[in-house]
Each structure stands twice: as structure tokens, then as C-alpha cells.
């Protein structure tokens, strides 16, 4: 091993898929990557994760750290997953100590949206910025906030739940059980639900309506000129842009990065966001040099962030 090589392993725990990657140096390209389904009829998700890490362990090298990105809520300081949505049996799981006992190397844990924020900040659209807000818009809405070159964690490590701010009191029910949260109005399923409701109430669209609609289908329809689909993105983008104006007032970032599957709609989402941001800031100084852009790393952001986390604790 050359002196500048610090092999680290990054892990991304998703509800459907586990991913583990071995990185050398500062390169973004893993030398080994492995995936497996989170659920299995006989093996537990933790056993599957351990086997996955073993499968990419380098034969002749020491791994200096392991970084784990997982859906929260979790405690990044103690490395405990309180409750993993979609991962059976992961309640109050001390994943850091379990993996440290197993692999005899330092392990750090982070919320997946926070890790994606770090990935985009260090290696993606946010390079060179010191005040960054990252928002992932997919089946849910999450994010991460970088203030003065540090990830904002909060006292229990639970900060930056960007999707669960109230933007429409008494609005639609959110996955968390409360009403009117940003996630309930601007996530992929929220966009699809709104279009489907409008169609069932007689609105005209080239889309069929019903339960099978997705934000991706709506984006395609919008691109071919479907007015209802354009309006759906306009509506979601306006809610998001208004939220970004609120964040700008509190954190005064230089860049806001939008990731997650719904961000692939590009200008359909970003343009109404930009318009709402400009409309709702209390002074033009908040918005005039604020960059609003889509993410650069795509689905790899969480894994890359876990790699950056592992690198930050590796010795
Ligand atoms: Zn919520």
C-alpha cells in the first residue's frame, strides 16, 4: 500500500438494496462494488450487509474506515439506527459497534440524505461552496445543510428533515402522520396523487389517471405539452421554491442543490422553484447570487458521501 492510499469502504443501506463499495485514494470510482437485496427469506439484513462488506474486502490491504449511509431516524454520534424504514427488525440497532466488532476498523454512520449532501458538496455540484443546502426529492423529501463547511447535525443528530416542514396547514397527509408537510405536496408520489385527483375530477390530460401514475410519466407528459402535467410541476416547484426562500432566510446559502429522482424533471421543477424563491424572499440579496441547480452525482451521492465520511475518520 502506498503511503497516500487510504482504502475505505462506503455502504448505502436502502429499503430495497444494500450497496457496498471499496475506494482507494481520492478517486470517485470504487475499485470494487457489490449490491444485494435488503430482504431475504432466511438471512437478516445485518448478516447480508456483513457478507456484502466481506465480499469487497481487499485481500492485501487494510481498510482504514467504513462509512455507512442509512435512512433515519438515527444517532450519528453513537452510530445507532433508531428505526430503519423498510428494513425489518432494525430498531435501536447499534450498527457502528456491530460492524466495528466484526471488522476491527472504525465505523461512522450518517443519515442517507445528509450523506448525499456531503457527497454533492465535496465531489458534486457544491464543490468550492461553504454554505450549501441539498434537497432530495424522490418518494420522500430529505436533505442536508452545510454551514461554514460543517454538516449541521443538531444536538441529537436529527437536523435537516427538510421534507417535514409545514407548508400548507391542514394539507394532505404526510408519510410521517402529520398534515401539509413539504413531502406531502412536492415529492414524486405527491405530484402523482395531485394529477390523479385532478383527472378524477374531470381535468383534461393525455395521462390515464389512476394509481399507476408516476412523477416520471408526468414529466414526460409535461414535455409533450400536457397542461395538467406542467401545472403539477409548477405547483410542486412553487412549494419547494417557497421553502427554499425560508431556508435562505435562515441559512443564507450560496447554493441549493436539488437531487433525487424527481429532480430529473430539470427545468420543469427548477424554473417554478426559481420564480417562487425570487418572489418570496424578503430582500433580493438572499436570491440574487444564490445558485439553484440540480445534483451532479445522481444515485451515487449517498455512497460517495459515506466514502467522504469514512475518509474523514480514517487514520
Ligand atoms: Zn411529514
mmCIF file of C-alpha atoms in Angstrom, residues 29-300:
data_model
loop_
_atom_site.group_PDB
_atom_site.id
_atom_site.type_symbol
_atom_site.label_atom_id
_atom_site.label_comp_id
_atom_site.label_asym_id
_atom_site.label_seq_id
_atom_site.Cartn_x
_atom_site.Cartn_y
_atom_site.Cartn_z
ATOM 1 C CA UNK A 29 -14.560 5.361 -8.845
ATOM 2 C CA UNK A 30 -14.730 2.403 -6.486
ATOM 3 C CA UNK A 31 -12.326 -0.435 -7.217
ATOM 4 C CA UNK A 32 -14.970 -2.900 -6.088
ATOM 5 C CA UNK A 33 -18.713 -2.532 -5.699
ATOM 6 C CA UNK A 34 -21.330 -5.068 -4.650
ATOM 7 C CA UNK A 35 -25.082 -4.986 -4.275
ATOM 8 C CA UNK A 36 -27.684 -7.254 -2.765
ATOM 9 C CA UNK A 37 -31.341 -7.150 -1.840
ATOM 10 C CA UNK A 38 -32.050 -5.924 1.676
ATOM 11 C CA UNK A 39 -34.685 -8.591 2.287
ATOM 12 C CA UNK A 40 -34.016 -12.300 2.213
ATOM 13 C CA UNK A 41 -36.153 -15.242 3.362
ATOM 14 C CA UNK A 42 -33.573 -16.680 5.777
ATOM 15 C CA UNK A 43 -30.761 -14.148 6.349
ATOM 16 C CA UNK A 44 -31.177 -10.967 8.387
ATOM 17 C CA UNK A 45 -30.366 -7.608 6.731
ATOM 18 C CA UNK A 46 -27.345 -7.238 9.082
ATOM 19 C CA UNK A 47 -25.933 -10.640 8.062
ATOM 20 C CA UNK A 48 -26.429 -9.719 4.427
ATOM 21 C CA UNK A 49 -24.660 -6.412 4.986
ATOM 22 C CA UNK A 50 -21.713 -8.151 6.688
ATOM 23 C CA UNK A 51 -21.399 -10.667 3.820
ATOM 24 C CA UNK A 52 -21.558 -7.836 1.312
ATOM 25 C CA UNK A 53 -18.705 -5.966 3.036
ATOM 26 C CA UNK A 54 -16.681 -9.211 3.235
ATOM 27 C CA UNK A 55 -17.195 -9.726 -0.496
ATOM 28 C CA UNK A 56 -15.368 -6.488 -1.362
ATOM 29 C CA UNK A 57 -12.747 -6.613 1.421
ATOM 30 C CA UNK A 58 -9.306 -6.194 -0.164
ATOM 31 C CA UNK A 59 -7.072 -9.293 0.071
ATOM 32 C CA UNK A 60 -3.856 -7.450 0.742
ATOM 33 C CA UNK A 61 -4.957 -4.145 2.220
ATOM 34 C CA UNK A 62 -6.224 -2.809 5.499
ATOM 35 C CA UNK A 63 -9.456 -0.864 5.404
ATOM 36 C CA UNK A 64 -8.937 2.353 7.374
ATOM 37 C CA UNK A 65 -12.639 3.107 7.940
ATOM 38 C CA UNK A 66 -16.182 2.183 6.976
ATOM 39 C CA UNK A 67 -18.825 4.869 6.347
ATOM 40 C CA UNK A 68 -22.483 3.852 6.454
ATOM 41 C CA UNK A 69 -25.363 5.841 4.960
ATOM 42 C CA UNK A 70 -28.804 4.722 6.159
ATOM 43 C CA UNK A 71 -32.305 6.113 6.305
ATOM 44 C CA UNK A 72 -33.096 7.691 9.650
ATOM 45 C CA UNK A 73 -34.017 8.475 12.263
ATOM 46 C CA UNK A 74 -30.610 7.571 13.635
ATOM 47 C CA UNK A 75 -27.934 8.738 16.056
ATOM 48 C CA UNK A 76 -24.790 9.606 14.079
ATOM 49 C CA UNK A 77 -22.760 10.229 17.251
ATOM 50 C CA UNK A 78 -23.296 6.790 18.812
ATOM 51 C CA UNK A 79 -23.892 5.030 15.498
ATOM 52 C CA UNK A 80 -27.341 3.701 16.357
ATOM 53 C CA UNK A 81 -30.208 3.308 13.891
ATOM 54 C CA UNK A 82 -33.383 4.084 15.871
ATOM 55 C CA UNK A 83 -35.759 2.863 13.243
ATOM 56 C CA UNK A 84 -34.961 1.953 9.661
ATOM 57 C CA UNK A 85 -37.944 2.386 7.377
ATOM 58 C CA UNK A 86 -38.346 -0.745 5.222
ATOM 59 C CA UNK A 87 -35.571 -2.710 6.917
ATOM 60 C CA UNK A 88 -37.217 -5.430 9.011
ATOM 61 C CA UNK A 89 -36.007 -5.702 12.591
ATOM 62 C CA UNK A 90 -33.732 -2.676 12.640
ATOM 63 C CA UNK A 91 -34.931 -0.911 15.766
ATOM 64 C CA UNK A 92 -32.302 0.675 18.035
ATOM 65 C CA UNK A 93 -29.614 -1.199 16.141
ATOM 66 C CA UNK A 94 -26.051 -0.281 17.272
ATOM 67 C CA UNK A 95 -24.714 -0.746 13.747
ATOM 68 C CA UNK A 96 -21.432 1.083 14.443
ATOM 69 C CA UNK A 97 -20.379 -1.248 17.280
ATOM 70 C CA UNK A 98 -21.677 -4.350 15.472
ATOM 71 C CA UNK A 99 -19.569 -3.590 12.379
ATOM 72 C CA UNK A 100 -16.553 -2.494 14.454
ATOM 73 C CA UNK A 101 -16.621 -5.797 16.381
ATOM 74 C CA UNK A 102 -16.855 -7.684 13.127
ATOM 75 C CA UNK A 103 -14.274 -5.830 11.007
ATOM 76 C CA UNK A 104 -11.897 -4.283 13.606
ATOM 77 C CA UNK A 105 -11.853 -0.883 11.944
ATOM 78 C CA UNK A 106 -13.506 2.481 12.691
ATOM 79 C CA UNK A 107 -17.103 2.832 11.541
ATOM 80 C CA UNK A 108 -19.188 6.005 11.182
ATOM 81 C CA UNK A 109 -22.905 6.277 10.493
ATOM 82 C CA UNK A 110 -24.853 9.067 8.809
ATOM 83 C CA UNK A 111 -28.354 9.788 7.598
ATOM 84 C CA UNK A 112 -28.532 8.969 3.864
ATOM 85 C CA UNK A 113 -29.823 12.399 2.836
ATOM 86 C CA UNK A 114 -27.075 14.038 4.928
ATOM 87 C CA UNK A 115 -24.517 11.763 3.264
ATOM 88 C CA UNK A 116 -25.819 12.710 -0.183
ATOM 89 C CA UNK A 117 -25.443 16.354 0.859
ATOM 90 C CA UNK A 118 -21.805 15.717 1.796
ATOM 91 C CA UNK A 119 -21.245 13.846 -1.477
ATOM 92 C CA UNK A 120 -22.611 16.700 -3.571
ATOM 93 C CA UNK A 121 -20.752 19.306 -1.503
ATOM 94 C CA UNK A 122 -17.346 17.618 -1.628
ATOM 95 C CA UNK A 123 -17.468 15.929 -5.030
ATOM 96 C CA UNK A 124 -20.517 17.150 -6.967
ATOM 97 C CA UNK A 125 -22.438 20.344 -7.716
ATOM 98 C CA UNK A 126 -21.366 22.029 -4.461
ATOM 99 C CA UNK A 127 -17.564 21.912 -4.847
ATOM 100 C CA UNK A 128 -15.991 25.140 -3.581
ATOM 101 C CA UNK A 129 -19.093 26.257 -1.652
ATOM 102 C CA UNK A 130 -19.082 26.718 2.140
ATOM 103 C CA UNK A 131 -22.829 27.174 2.715
ATOM 104 C CA UNK A 132 -24.867 24.510 0.962
ATOM 105 C CA UNK A 133 -28.422 23.225 1.140
ATOM 106 C CA UNK A 134 -29.093 19.877 -0.503
ATOM 107 C CA UNK A 135 -32.674 18.712 -1.031
ATOM 108 C CA UNK A 136 -33.511 15.256 -2.327
ATOM 109 C CA UNK A 137 -36.933 14.984 -3.937
ATOM 110 C CA UNK A 138 -37.973 11.411 -4.633
ATOM 111 C CA UNK A 139 -40.502 9.132 -2.891
ATOM 112 C CA UNK A 140 -39.864 11.346 0.129
ATOM 113 C CA UNK A 141 -38.102 14.665 0.647
ATOM 114 C CA UNK A 142 -34.953 14.887 2.753
ATOM 115 C CA UNK A 143 -31.777 16.864 2.785
ATOM 116 C CA UNK A 144 -28.646 18.119 4.395
ATOM 117 C CA UNK A 145 -27.362 21.534 5.368
ATOM 118 C CA UNK A 146 -23.720 22.608 5.308
ATOM 119 C CA UNK A 147 -22.961 25.707 7.362
ATOM 120 C CA UNK A 148 -19.426 27.147 7.393
ATOM 121 C CA UNK A 149 -18.024 23.920 5.913
ATOM 122 C CA UNK A 150 -19.702 21.700 8.502
ATOM 123 C CA UNK A 151 -22.687 19.412 8.223
ATOM 124 C CA UNK A 152 -25.426 20.676 10.522
ATOM 125 C CA UNK A 153 -26.373 17.766 12.817
ATOM 126 C CA UNK A 154 -28.215 19.277 15.776
ATOM 127 C CA UNK A 155 -27.998 18.129 19.391
ATOM 128 C CA UNK A 156 -29.248 14.575 18.704
ATOM 129 C CA UNK A 157 -28.067 14.431 15.094
ATOM 130 C CA UNK A 158 -31.605 14.754 13.818
ATOM 131 C CA UNK A 159 -31.370 18.091 11.978
ATOM 132 C CA UNK A 160 -32.282 18.943 8.380
ATOM 133 C CA UNK A 161 -35.538 16.996 7.986
ATOM 134 C CA UNK A 162 -36.347 19.371 5.168
ATOM 135 C CA UNK A 163 -39.379 17.384 3.941
ATOM 136 C CA UNK A 164 -41.214 17.685 7.229
ATOM 137 C CA UNK A 165 -41.803 21.408 7.428
ATOM 138 C CA UNK A 166 -45.427 22.565 7.282
ATOM 139 C CA UNK A 167 -46.106 24.440 4.050
ATOM 140 C CA UNK A 168 -49.903 24.043 3.916
ATOM 141 C CA UNK A 169 -51.644 23.756 7.296
ATOM 142 C CA UNK A 170 -54.329 21.029 7.148
ATOM 143 C CA UNK A 171 -52.979 19.990 3.727
ATOM 144 C CA UNK A 172 -52.568 16.394 2.545
ATOM 145 C CA UNK A 173 -51.401 13.690 4.949
ATOM 146 C CA UNK A 174 -47.628 13.122 5.028
ATOM 147 C CA UNK A 175 -45.930 9.722 5.410
ATOM 148 C CA UNK A 176 -44.918 10.813 8.944
ATOM 149 C CA UNK A 177 -48.559 11.139 10.015
ATOM 150 C CA UNK A 178 -48.777 14.947 10.057
ATOM 151 C CA UNK A 179 -50.521 17.131 7.502
ATOM 152 C CA UNK A 180 -49.343 19.686 4.971
ATOM 153 C CA UNK A 181 -45.627 18.884 5.047
ATOM 154 C CA UNK A 182 -43.469 19.724 2.029
ATOM 155 C CA UNK A 183 -43.074 15.976 1.367
ATOM 156 C CA UNK A 184 -46.872 15.590 1.139
ATOM 157 C CA UNK A 185 -47.047 18.303 -1.529
ATOM 158 C CA UNK A 186 -43.910 18.089 -3.648
ATOM 159 C CA UNK A 187 -42.483 14.529 -3.513
ATOM 160 C CA UNK A 188 -42.898 12.199 -6.516
ATOM 161 C CA UNK A 189 -45.939 10.384 -5.063
ATOM 162 C CA UNK A 190 -47.470 13.734 -4.020
ATOM 163 C CA UNK A 191 -47.180 15.061 -7.581
ATOM 164 C CA UNK A 192 -48.725 11.846 -8.951
ATOM 165 C CA UNK A 193 -51.526 11.925 -6.376
ATOM 166 C CA UNK A 194 -52.451 15.504 -7.286
ATOM 167 C CA UNK A 195 -52.573 14.763 -11.034
ATOM 168 C CA UNK A 196 -54.629 11.638 -10.440
ATOM 169 C CA UNK A 197 -57.096 13.581 -8.259
ATOM 170 C CA UNK A 198 -57.445 16.347 -10.841
ATOM 171 C CA UNK A 199 -58.117 13.783 -13.599
ATOM 172 C CA UNK A 200 -60.724 12.015 -11.447
ATOM 173 C CA UNK A 201 -62.432 15.379 -11.008
ATOM 174 C CA UNK A 202 -62.645 15.890 -14.772
ATOM 175 C CA UNK A 203 -59.395 17.745 -15.622
ATOM 176 C CA UNK A 204 -58.179 17.124 -19.151
ATOM 177 C CA UNK A 205 -54.832 15.332 -19.645
ATOM 178 C CA UNK A 206 -53.153 12.953 -22.054
ATOM 179 C CA UNK A 207 -52.432 10.772 -18.983
ATOM 180 C CA UNK A 208 -54.794 7.980 -17.981
ATOM 181 C CA UNK A 209 -55.008 8.872 -14.263
ATOM 182 C CA UNK A 210 -55.374 6.235 -11.586
ATOM 183 C CA UNK A 211 -52.931 4.695 -9.150
ATOM 184 C CA UNK A 212 -50.215 3.811 -11.641
ATOM 185 C CA UNK A 213 -49.130 7.394 -12.387
ATOM 186 C CA UNK A 214 -45.554 8.352 -11.513
ATOM 187 C CA UNK A 215 -43.697 11.663 -11.452
ATOM 188 C CA UNK A 216 -41.574 10.334 -14.338
ATOM 189 C CA UNK A 217 -44.660 9.754 -16.515
ATOM 190 C CA UNK A 218 -45.967 13.201 -15.601
ATOM 191 C CA UNK A 219 -42.614 14.788 -16.531
ATOM 192 C CA UNK A 220 -42.766 13.086 -19.937
ATOM 193 C CA UNK A 221 -46.349 14.266 -20.489
ATOM 194 C CA UNK A 222 -45.335 17.799 -19.454
ATOM 195 C CA UNK A 223 -42.519 17.740 -22.018
ATOM 196 C CA UNK A 224 -45.018 16.855 -24.721
ATOM 197 C CA UNK A 225 -47.139 19.853 -23.737
ATOM 198 C CA UNK A 226 -49.724 18.349 -21.364
ATOM 199 C CA UNK A 227 -51.053 21.393 -19.477
ATOM 200 C CA UNK A 228 -52.115 19.496 -16.350
ATOM 201 C CA UNK A 229 -48.675 17.881 -16.038
ATOM 202 C CA UNK A 230 -46.940 21.233 -16.491
ATOM 203 C CA UNK A 231 -49.199 22.660 -13.794
ATOM 204 C CA UNK A 232 -48.355 19.738 -11.468
ATOM 205 C CA UNK A 233 -44.620 20.536 -11.630
ATOM 206 C CA UNK A 234 -45.362 24.223 -11.406
ATOM 207 C CA UNK A 235 -47.295 23.600 -8.193
ATOM 208 C CA UNK A 236 -44.647 21.301 -6.637
ATOM 209 C CA UNK A 237 -41.837 23.644 -7.741
ATOM 210 C CA UNK A 238 -43.634 26.608 -6.186
ATOM 211 C CA UNK A 239 -43.962 24.828 -2.825
ATOM 212 C CA UNK A 240 -40.284 23.874 -2.995
ATOM 213 C CA UNK A 241 -39.176 27.371 -4.036
ATOM 214 C CA UNK A 242 -41.133 28.919 -1.214
ATOM 215 C CA UNK A 243 -39.464 26.518 1.223
ATOM 216 C CA UNK A 244 -36.064 27.423 -0.260
ATOM 217 C CA UNK A 245 -36.868 31.110 0.375
ATOM 218 C CA UNK A 246 -37.478 30.212 4.053
ATOM 219 C CA UNK A 247 -34.196 28.276 4.196
ATOM 220 C CA UNK A 248 -32.385 31.181 2.513
ATOM 221 C CA UNK A 249 -33.624 33.490 5.279
ATOM 222 C CA UNK A 250 -32.296 31.148 7.960
ATOM 223 C CA UNK A 251 -29.076 29.764 6.453
ATOM 224 C CA UNK A 252 -28.158 32.228 3.699
ATOM 225 C CA UNK A 253 -26.534 29.562 1.473
ATOM 226 C CA UNK A 254 -24.619 30.225 -1.737
ATOM 227 C CA UNK A 255 -26.014 27.133 -3.462
ATOM 228 C CA UNK A 256 -29.135 24.976 -3.227
ATOM 229 C CA UNK A 257 -28.772 21.575 -4.881
ATOM 230 C CA UNK A 258 -31.817 19.523 -5.847
ATOM 231 C CA UNK A 259 -31.273 15.769 -6.143
ATOM 232 C CA UNK A 260 -33.437 12.644 -6.115
ATOM 233 C CA UNK A 261 -35.473 11.097 -8.929
ATOM 234 C CA UNK A 262 -37.927 13.989 -9.300
ATOM 235 C CA UNK A 263 -35.029 16.405 -9.969
ATOM 236 C CA UNK A 264 -34.599 14.653 -13.330
ATOM 237 C CA UNK A 265 -37.583 16.742 -14.441
ATOM 238 C CA UNK A 266 -34.959 19.544 -14.634
ATOM 239 C CA UNK A 267 -36.360 22.929 -15.734
ATOM 240 C CA UNK A 268 -39.956 21.739 -15.233
ATOM 241 C CA UNK A 269 -39.236 21.777 -11.497
ATOM 242 C CA UNK A 270 -36.336 24.231 -11.218
ATOM 243 C CA UNK A 271 -37.947 27.141 -13.112
ATOM 244 C CA UNK A 272 -41.036 27.439 -10.889
ATOM 245 C CA UNK A 273 -38.735 26.977 -7.879
ATOM 246 C CA UNK A 274 -36.569 29.839 -9.036
ATOM 247 C CA UNK A 275 -39.628 32.046 -9.612
ATOM 248 C CA UNK A 276 -41.077 31.271 -6.153
ATOM 249 C CA UNK A 277 -37.706 31.800 -4.499
ATOM 250 C CA UNK A 278 -37.397 35.268 -6.028
ATOM 251 C CA UNK A 279 -40.987 36.102 -5.182
ATOM 252 C CA UNK A 280 -40.898 35.061 -1.524
ATOM 253 C CA UNK A 281 -37.509 36.272 -0.261
ATOM 254 C CA UNK A 282 -37.727 39.332 1.965
ATOM 255 C CA UNK A 283 -34.815 41.005 0.186
ATOM 256 C CA UNK A 284 -33.384 40.399 -3.275
ATOM 257 C CA UNK A 285 -29.966 39.987 -1.641
ATOM 258 C CA UNK A 286 -30.947 36.492 -0.483
ATOM 259 C CA UNK A 287 -31.634 35.306 -4.015
ATOM 260 C CA UNK A 288 -29.573 37.297 -6.480
ATOM 261 C CA UNK A 289 -26.360 35.305 -6.162
ATOM 262 C CA UNK A 290 -27.934 32.106 -4.864
ATOM 263 C CA UNK A 291 -27.336 29.232 -7.278
ATOM 264 C CA UNK A 292 -30.252 26.838 -7.630
ATOM 265 C CA UNK A 293 -29.186 23.732 -9.518
ATOM 266 C CA UNK A 294 -29.739 20.017 -9.962
ATOM 267 C CA UNK A 295 -27.378 17.462 -8.397
ATOM 268 C CA UNK A 296 -24.312 16.153 -10.224
ATOM 269 C CA UNK A 297 -23.816 12.688 -8.692
ATOM 270 C CA UNK A 298 -27.219 11.058 -9.228
ATOM 271 C CA UNK A 299 -27.880 7.817 -7.333
ATOM 272 C CA UNK A 300 -24.235 7.621 -6.243
#
